[in-house]
Structures are given as C-alpha cells and as structure tokens.
XYZ file of C-alpha atoms in Angstrom:
668
model
C 0.476 -0.284 0.171
C 0.975 3.125 -1.387
C 2.108 6.255 1.905
C 0.933 9.452 0.401
C 1.690 12.903 2.617
C -2.100 15.119 1.776
C -1.445 18.619 2.604
C 0.767 17.311 5.245
C -0.812 13.635 6.628
C 0.503 10.841 5.906
C -2.252 8.484 3.972
C -1.964 4.846 3.419
C -3.525 3.743 0.084
C -4.557 0.840 -1.245
C -2.958 -0.348 -5.143
C -4.500 1.418 -7.582
C -5.889 4.395 -6.146
C -5.697 7.588 -6.868
C -4.766 11.333 -5.676
C -8.809 11.911 -5.279
C -9.367 8.648 -3.144
C -5.875 9.449 -1.582
C -7.687 12.518 -0.254
C -10.699 12.107 0.778
C -9.586 8.858 2.479
C -7.467 11.609 3.335
C -10.917 13.623 4.627
C -10.316 16.304 1.570
C -13.378 17.226 -0.079
C -12.144 17.600 -3.955
C -14.901 18.780 -6.021
C -15.864 17.812 -8.761
C -18.000 16.780 -12.533
C -17.099 14.663 -14.216
C -15.384 11.495 -11.810
C -17.926 9.540 -10.196
C -17.254 5.878 -8.132
C -18.881 3.671 -10.854
C -17.858 4.870 -13.687
C -15.342 5.159 -15.584
C -12.347 8.020 -15.584
C -13.384 10.286 -18.275
C -10.942 13.147 -16.788
C -12.308 15.704 -18.781
C -14.317 18.575 -16.587
C -10.627 19.639 -15.033
C -12.501 20.376 -11.338
C -10.468 18.590 -9.049
C -7.014 19.856 -10.343
C -4.096 19.828 -7.282
C -0.700 20.038 -7.013
C 1.692 17.145 -6.771
C 4.873 16.468 -5.689
C 7.719 14.880 -7.001
C 6.314 15.846 -11.119
C 5.583 19.313 -13.119
C 5.395 22.563 -11.848
C 1.279 22.341 -12.749
C -2.013 21.318 -11.126
C -2.797 18.091 -11.795
C -6.403 15.887 -12.378
C -5.915 13.994 -8.915
C -9.024 11.653 -10.770
C -6.601 10.013 -13.332
C -3.476 9.925 -11.411
C -2.751 7.403 -9.816
C -0.724 7.684 -6.409
C 2.484 6.662 -5.583
C 4.737 6.122 -2.651
C 6.035 9.300 -1.552
C 3.471 11.503 -2.994
C 2.736 14.974 -1.143
C -0.446 16.401 -2.419
C -1.429 20.054 -1.672
C -4.643 20.655 -2.663
C -5.073 23.995 -0.287
C -2.052 25.669 -1.989
C -2.871 29.275 -4.117
C -2.237 27.397 -7.519
C -4.810 25.174 -6.667
C -7.208 28.297 -5.522
C -6.661 29.756 -8.485
C -6.492 26.587 -10.979
C -9.661 25.755 -9.620
C -10.840 29.544 -10.294
C -10.075 29.797 -13.660
C -11.445 26.059 -14.676
C -14.618 27.117 -12.511
C -14.961 30.365 -14.799
C -14.195 28.240 -18.303
C -17.840 26.042 -17.407
C -19.812 28.915 -16.936
C -18.782 31.035 -19.930
C -21.940 29.936 -22.338
C -23.337 28.478 -18.399
C -26.980 30.465 -18.098
C -27.526 32.145 -15.569
C -30.998 30.950 -14.819
C -31.031 29.124 -11.483
C -34.101 31.212 -10.367
C -35.604 29.023 -13.132
C -33.626 25.239 -13.687
C -35.473 22.518 -11.265
C -32.149 21.767 -10.073
C -31.527 25.148 -8.836
C -30.580 23.570 -4.732
C -29.586 20.201 -5.471
C -26.727 21.188 -7.982
C -23.625 20.772 -7.741
C -22.491 22.853 -10.287
C -24.428 26.051 -8.274
C -22.439 24.864 -4.744
C -19.076 23.920 -5.921
C -19.482 28.079 -7.301
C -19.927 28.901 -4.930
C -17.692 27.094 -2.564
C -14.518 27.285 -5.772
C -15.059 29.412 -7.985
C -14.539 33.504 -8.161
C -16.517 36.129 -7.318
C -17.579 37.447 -9.904
C -17.317 37.033 -14.435
C -15.173 39.313 -16.544
C -17.327 37.214 -19.933
C -19.420 39.659 -21.947
C -19.376 38.006 -24.597
C -23.007 36.170 -26.145
C -23.227 32.470 -24.563
C -22.976 29.588 -26.933
C -26.340 27.477 -27.271
C -27.865 24.240 -27.634
C -31.335 23.264 -29.004
C -32.760 20.083 -26.898
C -33.064 16.806 -27.420
C -36.096 14.466 -26.810
C -34.940 11.732 -24.404
C -38.716 10.718 -23.833
C -41.028 11.221 -21.538
C -39.125 10.198 -17.941
C -35.963 12.931 -18.384
C -36.559 16.782 -19.422
C -34.073 18.216 -21.656
C -31.894 21.827 -21.563
C -28.173 21.369 -23.229
C -27.911 25.281 -22.949
C -26.730 24.219 -19.644
C -24.882 21.169 -21.066
C -20.840 20.921 -19.581
C -20.031 17.512 -21.066
C -18.923 15.606 -18.374
C -20.095 12.870 -20.444
C -21.495 11.011 -17.406
C -25.435 10.669 -18.885
C -22.404 8.667 -22.129
C -20.914 7.189 -20.092
C -24.137 5.688 -17.631
C -25.268 4.740 -20.778
C -22.799 2.436 -22.189
C -20.841 1.098 -19.032
C -23.590 0.397 -16.478
C -27.071 -0.059 -18.433
C -25.512 -1.789 -21.853
C -27.157 0.688 -23.926
C -25.480 3.237 -26.292
C -28.573 5.475 -26.770
C -26.182 8.470 -25.186
C -23.355 10.351 -27.005
C -21.503 13.157 -27.543
C -21.410 14.505 -31.642
C -19.337 17.357 -33.652
C -15.653 18.679 -31.947
C -15.089 22.029 -29.894
C -17.628 23.963 -29.249
C -19.559 22.954 -31.701
C -20.160 19.298 -29.239
C -23.575 18.551 -28.278
C -24.395 15.061 -25.718
C -26.959 13.936 -27.609
C -28.889 10.806 -28.440
C -28.357 10.233 -31.954
C -30.835 10.092 -33.774
C -32.954 12.258 -31.967
C -34.974 9.428 -30.095
C -36.722 8.619 -26.777
C -33.890 5.981 -24.361
C -35.915 2.903 -24.170
C -34.332 1.103 -21.068
C -35.484 0.424 -17.667
C -33.100 2.425 -16.086
C -32.544 5.599 -18.635
C -33.527 8.089 -15.596
C -31.258 7.318 -13.350
C -28.977 10.129 -15.894
C -31.383 12.888 -13.617
C -29.093 11.756 -10.514
C -25.872 11.596 -12.193
C -26.501 15.171 -13.852
C -23.778 17.654 -12.569
C -26.192 20.524 -13.546
C -29.434 21.196 -14.884
C -28.678 19.573 -17.930
C -30.977 16.988 -17.581
C -33.856 16.982 -14.968
C -36.768 15.011 -14.694
C -39.459 15.754 -16.911
C -43.115 14.473 -14.799
C -41.543 16.230 -12.100
C -40.355 19.952 -13.916
C -41.312 22.947 -11.602
C -43.579 20.955 -8.907
C -41.347 21.616 -5.941
C -37.804 22.868 -4.508
C -36.242 20.572 -2.432
C -36.314 23.163 0.152
C -39.640 21.961 0.415
C -40.164 18.807 0.772
C -40.026 15.443 3.695
C -37.521 13.046 3.070
C -39.205 9.257 4.025
C -36.690 6.313 4.001
C -38.806 3.308 2.301
C -38.712 0.845 0.402
C -39.281 0.651 -3.899
C -41.663 -2.751 -4.225
C -42.065 -2.771 -7.938
C -40.196 -5.619 -8.131
C -38.348 -8.002 -6.000
C -35.130 -6.104 -5.568
C -36.137 -4.196 -2.643
C -34.124 -1.262 -3.667
C -33.674 1.431 -1.343
C -35.533 5.077 -1.630
C -36.259 8.432 -0.506
C -40.269 9.356 -0.751
C -40.023 13.159 -1.043
C -43.249 14.534 -0.340
C -45.186 17.420 0.415
C -48.485 18.071 1.992
C -50.693 15.160 1.803
C -48.719 14.257 -1.280
C -45.693 11.383 -2.714
C -43.241 14.535 -4.813
C -41.072 11.939 -6.237
C -38.559 8.782 -5.623
C -35.328 8.885 -5.302
C -32.654 5.980 -5.087
C -30.757 5.187 -1.323
C -26.842 4.527 -1.607
C -26.610 0.562 -0.448
C -24.112 -1.280 -2.629
C -25.234 -4.522 -1.228
C -29.020 -4.345 -3.083
C -29.211 -1.555 -5.545
C -25.474 0.084 -5.333
C -27.637 4.102 -5.856
C -29.501 3.057 -9.038
C -33.177 2.738 -9.164
C -35.735 1.264 -12.081
C -37.325 3.690 -14.068
C -40.768 1.909 -12.483
C -38.944 2.683 -9.158
C -38.557 6.320 -10.195
C -41.755 6.885 -11.768
C -45.036 5.001 -10.060
C -44.995 7.047 -7.302
C -47.626 9.511 -9.153
C -49.932 6.652 -8.960
C -50.496 7.264 -6.052
C -52.878 10.243 -6.427
C -55.155 8.254 -8.380
C -57.451 6.101 -8.664
C -57.531 5.929 -4.800
C -60.083 3.997 -3.086
C -60.722 6.082 -0.106
C -64.444 4.845 0.821
C -65.527 1.810 1.362
C -68.132 0.378 -0.965
C -70.465 -3.061 -0.997
C -72.093 -5.011 -4.201
C -75.411 -4.879 -3.887
C -78.086 -6.142 -7.051
C -74.606 -6.036 -8.804
C -73.206 -3.118 -8.474
C -71.112 -0.755 -6.380
C -72.368 0.941 -3.851
C -71.004 3.599 -1.279
C -70.916 2.300 1.966
C -69.800 2.505 5.899
C -66.783 0.431 8.063
C -69.815 -0.740 10.026
C -72.621 -1.944 6.888
C -69.941 -3.403 5.251
C -68.087 -5.277 8.097
C -71.907 -7.071 9.116
C -71.882 -8.166 5.445
C -68.794 -10.174 6.407
C -69.797 -11.126 9.567
C -72.887 -12.405 8.156
C -71.132 -14.715 5.447
C -69.787 -16.333 8.462
C -66.276 -16.865 7.411
C -65.477 -19.339 10.799
C -63.805 -21.552 9.534
C -64.208 -21.070 6.095
C -62.261 -18.603 4.859
C -59.049 -18.111 2.648
C -56.508 -14.993 2.494
C -54.794 -14.112 -1.147
C -51.586 -11.507 -0.255
C -50.530 -9.830 -3.180
C -47.604 -8.569 -4.599
C -46.920 -4.879 -3.079
C -47.804 -6.397 0.159
C -46.259 -5.971 3.971
C -45.147 -8.389 6.091
C -47.526 -6.937 9.000
C -50.435 -6.657 6.578
C -49.881 -10.514 6.123
C -48.972 -11.793 9.465
C -52.581 -9.384 10.460
C -54.587 -12.035 8.396
C -52.521 -14.663 9.095
C -53.812 -13.966 12.819
C -56.899 -14.121 11.898
C -57.720 -15.985 9.855
C -56.104 -18.764 12.526
C -57.862 -17.110 14.778
C -61.179 -17.901 12.296
C -60.332 -21.842 12.261
C -58.463 -21.356 9.027
C -54.635 -21.789 7.166
C -56.440 -20.885 3.816
C -53.212 -18.447 3.411
C -52.126 -18.132 -0.280
C -49.770 -14.812 -2.148
C -48.894 -16.550 -5.255
C -51.823 -14.969 -7.117
C -51.011 -16.491 -11.004
C -51.591 -20.133 -9.904
C -47.638 -20.448 -10.049
C -46.354 -24.176 -7.535
C -43.322 -25.167 -6.335
C -42.109 -26.506 -3.309
C -42.278 -24.622 -0.584
C -40.444 -26.658 2.056
C -36.666 -24.709 1.832
C -37.199 -21.171 1.464
C -32.900 -22.545 0.836
C -34.486 -23.447 -2.347
C -36.376 -20.405 -3.518
C -34.328 -17.774 -2.428
C -31.150 -15.718 -4.273
C -28.847 -17.349 -2.340
C -25.533 -15.367 -4.356
C -27.471 -12.786 -3.242
C -27.293 -9.484 -5.158
C -23.765 -8.386 -4.598
C -22.359 -11.369 -4.796
C -23.879 -12.821 -8.513
C -21.278 -10.132 -10.607
C -18.577 -12.581 -9.392
C -19.967 -15.127 -11.310
C -18.477 -16.782 -14.002
C -20.851 -19.292 -15.133
C -24.977 -18.257 -15.454
C -27.834 -19.881 -16.274
C -30.829 -17.682 -16.705
C -34.421 -20.458 -16.480
C -36.667 -19.166 -17.818
C -36.398 -15.060 -16.592
C -36.460 -11.280 -19.151
C -34.153 -10.375 -15.903
C -33.939 -7.365 -17.709
C -37.900 -6.631 -17.785
C -38.913 -8.175 -13.951
C -35.137 -7.023 -12.623
C -33.135 -4.339 -14.077
C -30.812 -4.069 -11.064
C -30.223 -7.982 -11.002
C -28.851 -6.895 -15.387
C -26.740 -4.389 -14.345
C -24.673 -6.496 -12.303
C -25.146 -9.712 -14.973
C -23.728 -6.742 -17.328
C -20.468 -6.549 -14.750
C -20.124 -10.711 -13.832
C -20.196 -10.423 -18.042
C -17.494 -7.343 -18.089
C -15.226 -9.718 -15.065
C -15.650 -12.521 -18.234
C -18.619 -14.549 -16.509
C -20.554 -16.429 -20.002
C -24.177 -16.106 -19.781
C -26.694 -19.167 -20.770
C -30.064 -18.781 -21.153
C -33.042 -20.985 -21.449
C -36.375 -19.248 -22.270
C -37.514 -17.144 -25.409
C -35.238 -14.028 -26.462
C -34.967 -11.381 -25.393
C -32.515 -8.316 -26.019
C -29.932 -9.041 -23.462
C -27.093 -6.300 -22.931
C -24.537 -8.633 -23.158
C -23.645 -11.537 -25.145
C -25.255 -14.295 -24.303
C -25.790 -17.550 -25.468
C -29.578 -18.835 -25.913
C -30.034 -22.864 -25.227
C -34.025 -23.021 -25.712
C -37.387 -22.168 -25.064
C -38.149 -25.567 -24.107
C -37.816 -26.319 -20.238
C -36.713 -28.927 -21.290
C -33.564 -27.946 -22.603
C -32.527 -28.413 -18.689
C -32.251 -31.983 -18.952
C -30.459 -32.027 -22.201
C -27.594 -28.925 -22.180
C -24.994 -29.148 -24.935
C -21.843 -30.837 -23.322
C -20.354 -26.990 -24.378
C -22.124 -25.421 -21.410
C -21.776 -28.309 -19.076
C -17.879 -27.862 -19.416
C -18.111 -24.243 -18.742
C -19.718 -24.911 -15.092
C -17.900 -27.608 -14.326
C -14.539 -25.351 -14.910
C -16.309 -22.076 -12.959
C -14.675 -21.028 -9.892
C -18.248 -19.901 -9.056
C -20.705 -21.161 -11.032
C -24.705 -19.292 -10.253
C -28.080 -20.719 -11.713
C -30.850 -18.164 -11.451
C -34.091 -19.356 -11.906
C -37.206 -17.095 -12.853
C -40.883 -18.199 -12.289
C -41.477 -19.196 -16.242
C -38.727 -21.369 -15.119
C -40.220 -22.466 -11.296
C -43.726 -22.608 -14.074
C -42.781 -25.378 -16.137
C -41.361 -27.366 -13.688
C -37.760 -25.830 -13.543
C -37.003 -25.843 -9.752
C -35.950 -29.560 -8.762
C -34.030 -29.856 -12.454
C -32.357 -26.777 -11.386
C -31.263 -27.695 -8.042
C -30.169 -31.071 -9.245
C -27.838 -29.618 -11.885
C -26.738 -27.882 -8.193
C -25.914 -30.526 -6.871
C -23.870 -31.380 -10.242
C -21.655 -28.478 -10.828
C -21.457 -28.321 -7.442
C -22.740 -25.044 -6.930
C -22.375 -24.565 -3.550
C -19.204 -24.559 -2.096
C -16.428 -22.389 0.075
C -17.523 -18.669 0.559
C -20.177 -19.804 -1.768
C -23.492 -20.678 -3.370
C -24.595 -20.262 -6.804
C -27.852 -21.592 -6.760
C -31.051 -18.269 -7.613
C -34.268 -18.071 -7.543
C -35.368 -14.404 -8.865
C -38.820 -13.373 -7.388
C -41.403 -10.121 -9.168
C -43.229 -9.663 -6.680
C -42.438 -7.641 -3.383
C -43.913 -9.434 -1.295
C -42.661 -13.538 -2.143
C -39.943 -14.063 -0.012
C -41.838 -12.015 3.312
C -45.289 -14.342 2.200
C -43.070 -17.988 1.944
C -41.693 -16.483 4.992
C -45.305 -16.530 6.603
C -46.662 -19.384 4.552
C -48.623 -18.084 2.523
C -48.424 -20.697 0.020
C -51.145 -24.370 0.171
C -49.414 -27.097 -1.503
C -51.529 -26.635 -4.846
C -51.340 -23.012 -5.157
C -54.396 -20.795 -5.124
C -56.486 -24.039 -7.415
C -56.192 -25.737 -3.815
C -57.356 -22.733 -1.922
C -60.687 -22.757 -4.213
C -60.771 -26.261 -3.639
C -61.610 -25.464 -0.182
C -64.850 -23.168 -1.770
C -63.860 -21.194 1.771
C -67.273 -19.197 1.850
C -64.542 -15.480 2.627
C -62.227 -14.994 0.076
C -59.470 -11.715 1.682
C -57.630 -10.566 -0.741
C -54.942 -8.476 0.085
C -53.967 -6.306 -2.586
C -54.437 -8.929 -5.502
C -54.642 -7.693 -8.806
C -53.069 -10.398 -10.789
C -54.992 -13.495 -10.059
C -58.396 -14.583 -11.405
C -60.941 -14.494 -9.560
C -63.741 -16.504 -11.397
C -62.599 -19.339 -9.333
C -63.630 -17.716 -6.277
C -67.513 -17.285 -7.949
C -68.897 -18.808 -4.669
C -67.005 -16.991 -2.116
C -67.574 -13.574 -0.764
C -64.340 -11.073 -2.290
C -63.070 -9.248 0.165
C -61.261 -6.896 -1.351
C -58.520 -4.670 0.917
C -56.580 -2.318 -1.187
C -55.998 0.904 -2.344
C -55.985 1.189 -5.758
C -59.422 0.816 -8.256
C -57.717 -1.717 -10.504
C -58.016 -5.253 -10.887
C -59.512 -6.726 -7.660
C -61.775 -4.009 -7.102
C -63.185 -4.998 -10.171
C -63.925 -8.354 -8.620
C -64.843 -7.520 -4.927
C -68.532 -7.392 -3.499
C -66.878 -5.753 -0.844
C -64.110 -2.915 -0.701
C -62.021 -1.856 1.797
C -60.459 0.603 0.891
C -56.510 0.900 2.690
C -53.014 2.444 2.604
C -49.962 2.181 0.466
C -46.553 0.970 0.678
C -46.271 5.394 1.123
C -48.669 5.494 3.586
C -47.304 2.888 6.037
C -44.963 1.895 8.480
C -43.640 -1.792 6.723
C -41.168 -4.911 6.280
C -39.978 -6.548 3.491
C -38.169 -8.722 2.404
C -36.808 -9.213 -1.217
C -35.372 -11.819 -3.143
C -32.142 -12.998 -1.033
C -34.345 -12.607 1.559
C -33.444 -9.309 3.107
C -35.224 -7.498 5.512
C -35.365 -4.233 4.896
C -37.975 -1.484 6.366
C -40.552 1.520 5.785
C -41.713 4.664 6.919
C -45.085 6.201 6.832
C -44.208 8.996 4.046
C -47.978 9.853 3.798
C -51.933 9.376 5.901
C -54.267 7.263 3.058
C -56.572 10.109 2.154
C -60.501 9.681 2.634
C -61.615 6.832 4.756
C -58.243 4.477 3.828
C -57.121 3.180 6.584
C -53.595 0.918 7.841
C -54.572 -2.788 6.477
C -53.767 -3.998 9.883
C -55.643 -1.791 11.509
C -58.762 -2.645 9.160
C -58.070 -7.039 10.209
C -58.154 -5.763 14.387
C -61.517 -4.306 13.295
C -63.235 -6.724 12.012
C -61.416 -9.186 13.893
C -63.372 -7.703 17.324
C -67.061 -7.483 14.873
C -66.475 -11.610 13.962
C -65.619 -11.731 17.965
C -62.261 -13.772 17.880
C -58.942 -12.055 19.810
C -55.557 -11.630 16.780
C -53.415 -10.403 20.338
C -52.870 -6.466 19.297
C -54.223 -3.997 19.475
C -50.738 -1.955 18.319
C -48.706 -1.916 14.950
C -45.503 -2.397 17.734
C -47.980 -5.278 20.054
C -48.385 -6.536 15.951
C -44.818 -6.010 15.335
C -43.575 -7.687 18.074
C -45.845 -10.858 17.709
C -44.456 -11.587 14.747
C -40.382 -11.689 15.071
C -41.901 -13.692 17.541
C -43.916 -16.065 15.700
C -41.111 -15.534 12.403
C -37.913 -14.412 14.526
C -36.425 -13.511 11.238
C -37.501 -10.351 10.671
C -36.554 -9.551 14.018
C -33.504 -7.047 12.327
C -32.659 -5.468 8.965
C -29.751 -8.040 6.917
C -30.186 -10.918 5.051
C -31.564 -14.240 6.658
C -29.948 -17.359 7.272
C -32.354 -19.951 5.155
C -29.728 -23.142 5.702
C -28.567 -25.558 3.722
C -29.861 -25.543 -0.424
C -31.274 -28.988 0.227
C -31.010 -31.583 -2.709
C -33.197 -31.841 -5.879
C -35.579 -34.759 -7.120
C -34.124 -36.240 -9.597
C -36.996 -37.703 -10.874
C -38.851 -34.297 -11.381
C -38.700 -33.379 -15.151
C -38.737 -29.429 -16.591
C -41.027 -29.710 -20.115
C -43.153 -26.652 -22.107
C -41.984 -24.247 -24.029
C -41.842 -20.761 -22.065
C -43.066 -17.801 -21.366
C -41.812 -14.829 -19.742
C -45.321 -13.392 -17.026
C -44.285 -9.415 -17.825
C -46.103 -8.199 -21.197
C -45.486 -4.570 -20.251
C -42.733 -3.772 -17.863
C -44.328 -0.532 -17.247
C -47.828 -1.699 -16.350
C -47.287 -4.332 -14.228
C -49.183 -3.727 -10.711
C -52.142 -1.267 -9.583
C -50.008 1.862 -8.699
C -47.911 1.524 -12.114
C -51.694 1.366 -14.127
C -52.674 4.331 -12.195
C -49.940 6.102 -12.907
C -50.369 8.772 -16.557
C -46.581 8.128 -16.779
C -45.752 5.144 -16.738
C -48.319 4.515 -19.708
C -47.010 7.328 -21.532
C -43.859 5.408 -20.873
C -45.387 1.817 -22.251
C -47.604 3.693 -25.220
C -44.921 5.902 -26.558
C -41.695 3.086 -25.788
C -43.489 -0.269 -26.074
C -46.196 1.003 -28.431
C -49.295 -0.335 -26.181
C -50.958 2.801 -27.121
C -54.388 1.306 -27.380
C -54.015 0.419 -23.994
C -57.389 -0.058 -21.837
C -57.962 1.317 -18.101
C -57.697 -1.393 -14.977
C -60.654 -1.618 -15.271
C -61.118 -2.934 -18.157
C-alpha cells in the first residue's frame, strides 16, 4: 500500500487508488463534475486539480492520476485555488444564468461548487453559446445549453445500462450530447442520468416545476415495483408524494433505481380507493365500515375463509391476516396469485442465495425462464458487471434483448435435461458457477431439475452458493416466511370453496374460481381486484404506512410512512384488527408495536434488518422433469402493478416506448 502525504497528513492508500481517492481518505473534499465512483474515469472537467510533488510544477487532475509511494499532495495551495477558479470560470462561460427557474436549483453540483470554489464575478461579456434541446423521452427533460460535457450520462448508458443510446457528436465548441437519432431513451434505468447530471441539463420531466427540494419532507422507504427491494427516499409535500429517489446501498441497488420504481409514485394520487364500497344488486355502492363489516359477518367466515396476498403488501399486513384467519379456524393462505406451484419446504431453494452483490462475481451463469431486464433491471446491471469480469452467460427461454453477449439454448424448459456438453464443461470448470431460475422457469417445473444441476456442478462451495431464484413480487419472500403458500397453490385454495375470500391487494389473480365466495378486497387502487370484489375496504399503500419487506435474496428491510392515506382509507392491520372485533375473535395485538412484536415472536428472522439465514440448499428431486415452452409473465414492463397502471407517467412510457397506445383502463 503506497503512503502519500496530503496537506501534511500521511495516508496509506490501496494499490491502484487515484490521488483523488487518497485525498478523500485523508478527509479532504475534492470538487469534481465528470468523476463518479461507479463510472470509468474521463478526466475531462479538470475541476479536481491538485498540486503533486514530485511532478510538473502545475496543477494535475487528481481523478486520473495514480497515487504512488512518497507523493506530496496539496489541495489548499494558492496554485490549486487559482486553478480551480479558472476552471470554474471557463465552465460558466456558456452556462446560462437561469438558476431561479432551473429544476436543479437547491441540489445542483455546479451551483454549490461555483459558490465554494469559483470567483465572485465573471469577466466574460460575449454572447453565450446556445444548443438546441434534445428529446430523450417522457422521463428526461433536457436543457442542453446548460450541459458542461461531463459525459456522465454517456458513460452510464454504455457501462451500466449497456445501451449505447446517448453519446457526443461534433467537436470543440460544436460538441453536443444527444441521443444519436433524436429518439427517446428506451432502457429501463434511463432516469438515473438525472441523478448523475451535475447541472440542470438533464432533469425529471414529470417532476418539472413541481417543487423545490427545501419544501419536501424526506422519508426512507423501499421500492415495491419488483423483488429487489431497492432502497429509496420518498419526497413528499403535504399529502402527496412528489418523487422517489434512490438511496445508496451497495448490497442491494448500489445507487441506481429502475424507471418504474422511480416514476410509479404519481400513481399514488390516481384511481385511489378512499371509501368503503359494498356490492348490491350487482353494482358497487358506497357504504359505511359498519355495513361492510356486518356483511362479512353475515357470510359466517368461521372455518371457511381464505386470504390471498398481493404483490405489494408488507409483512405486517400478511401477519395480521394470518392471525385473523387462524383465530377463525382457517389456514388457507396464498400469495402466488398467478397460480404458480413449487416446493416451498426449504426457503433456501427459492431464494437468491448468491446475493445481489455477489452475483456479479459469478463466472458462469445459467438463466432459466427469466426476462431479467424487465423482471429486475437492477439485477440485469449486476449481470452485465459479471460479464465484464469474464462470465459466460447462457439463457433458456425465448430471446430477449440482453445488454451483454449471451447464448440462448432454447425455449423449452426440457433443455435443462439435455444441455450441450460445452455448457457442462464451462460450469464444471467455473470457480463461481450460478443458476438463476425465474418465475417462468418455476411455472414449467424447473426448480428441482435446477437443484439437481446445482448438485452436479457443485454450486455450493466454500464461501459461495450459486443457486438463485429470482422472484418478481416485493411481498413474495416475506409471504413464504409467513406461510402464504399452499401445497397446491391458489387452485387448492379455490377447491376448498371458502365462504369468504380476503384479497390483500391481489390484483393479478383470476377471481372466477371464487365465484361462490364473498370477495373482500382490502387495497388501495381501483384495479382488477376492486373490479371483482363484493366488498371494498380502502387501505393504505406502501408509502402511507410503516412496513417490513423481504427481498428476493432474503434481506429484511423496513419502510416508513411518508404521507397519510386518503379519505377513509386505513392501514391494513387496523382493518384486520377491527374486523376481528366484529367477528368476535382475538388476534393478540392492539397496536402496530404489538403487531410487530408478535410477528417477530413467531418469525424471529424478521427481527432485524439484514440477510436471513435460510439454511442449507436441499438436494433436487432427480425424477422431476421440466417441460413446456417458456413464456415470460411480464408483457409490459411499465404496467406490472396497480400503482403503475394508475400512473399517467407509466401509461405514457408504455404507449411511447413499447407502443401500447391502446392500453385499456385497469378496470376494463
């Protein structure tokens, strides 16, 4: 480890570190625009200048200069101060002075650094350069005259997203950042360039002129648009969530967020259920809570009630429903709405065991029945990093547009039993082999054959477990921990013909098999579940209540309430508690704290944030056979849940980026 001196302070730095990183280890703040920890080094903004000895007697760009033994680095000399002022003066030559009307105002790197490192006045009095606006789609608003050519957006698109949609054309003063053919940016993580942009050149189109950052209340939450559980921050004003931004968590989402997780939040204000409804004479009509509860009690749910958990519900909601059903003498709990049936006797067999951060270190990956790019965009970026490290990637399923070289082996799940010898050789020789089974693979019986392959290829070895199942629902792993899985799936629940069906935001299921049941929908949007319901009890969304979520790798995470639910809507657990009183049963809790305490007592794994120990990976059933042409479950990336389908932004993305202009309203 080289030892360098930064402003008189000696610091040991890792091999390969840059001077900029050495300065940060010494606690010095180095201004920068083009440098970013997760992107390649460009070295083109020159804002990170420092003085280094031995070396030429001039400032040097610290981001591109390796730290070597014996360097003496000055970050506060007169030479450095003057150089930074000069760089800032050049950057501001063509930058328009429109801070009062710029959406980046208040959280702009250029604004902040001009204040701390720039001159107090400008000496430039010529005409400023103007650049025509570029259309980058329904999510990204551009004011390219503000662009300082840091190329962060270009490097993100090429290196992280793997889609060469943004680049530079022209040279010198004529250089412009653009989407080459003036088309919308189409990849699923495109809006991350808004966070990366250090100026106001790329801002959020849906959020334009809506609020200033100092007006917003900031709440820590979890993204529920998929099973990755990206860490997010919800910014709210009054009773409205204005935007969602990613939080840094290297183990889960690094600092990225999918476009759906970022922009579905405007759906929280549309098509909301804010009052009780009861179906009378074939039509839903407004009612009171007392009338709805009386109708449920009249159906006599004791011993004949089932609960189906939707994709967006938290563990507390599922546990409250489980307690209610247990008190009523029933154990008909299910969360796999679409009819999936797979062995849940070992949760290690249905978890992402490599961990989300670990999969990028795999050197051979077999994906079975998963369109990863749509099902988990943040996992897709990890797979791309694995490929860049040398991983070979094979896919069983219909072709989809990967962002890395991959070999498609066939569309039938039976390919699992007849893999080419070359594939077997790759996995046998691999140091960290991995299998990823998606929902489409589970539907074709691929779980046990994949477990058998895990045994043959020794996927579990010292410090490595390469067997993974990639779920798509934020509630799935939590539901499995809480017992929301029947041996025969939802079909087995329907065959029991329950008198009452409690639907916990279940908007993706087919309600026809439950035609003889009283369907009680506890949810927050007027979507498919509400359309099929006999009684609607308005509930809170994920942004309106505290809750615990378990992601696909078995990581327990908590979310906080950002705003209050609208109208008569209530937190789900309070609805279960009130319903228990009406039905004359005891569920064992009277407050949220008591509910969480009871849940942890029954499922200790939910007690603290972090990865759950799910036990050892079981052996696969050698006699099980996977068969059938794989069909991916997601037809439209932007409209996968009730909140998305209520979101005007997601509807625009679906229409413009995927061509689904004739998408029907949810209830239709």
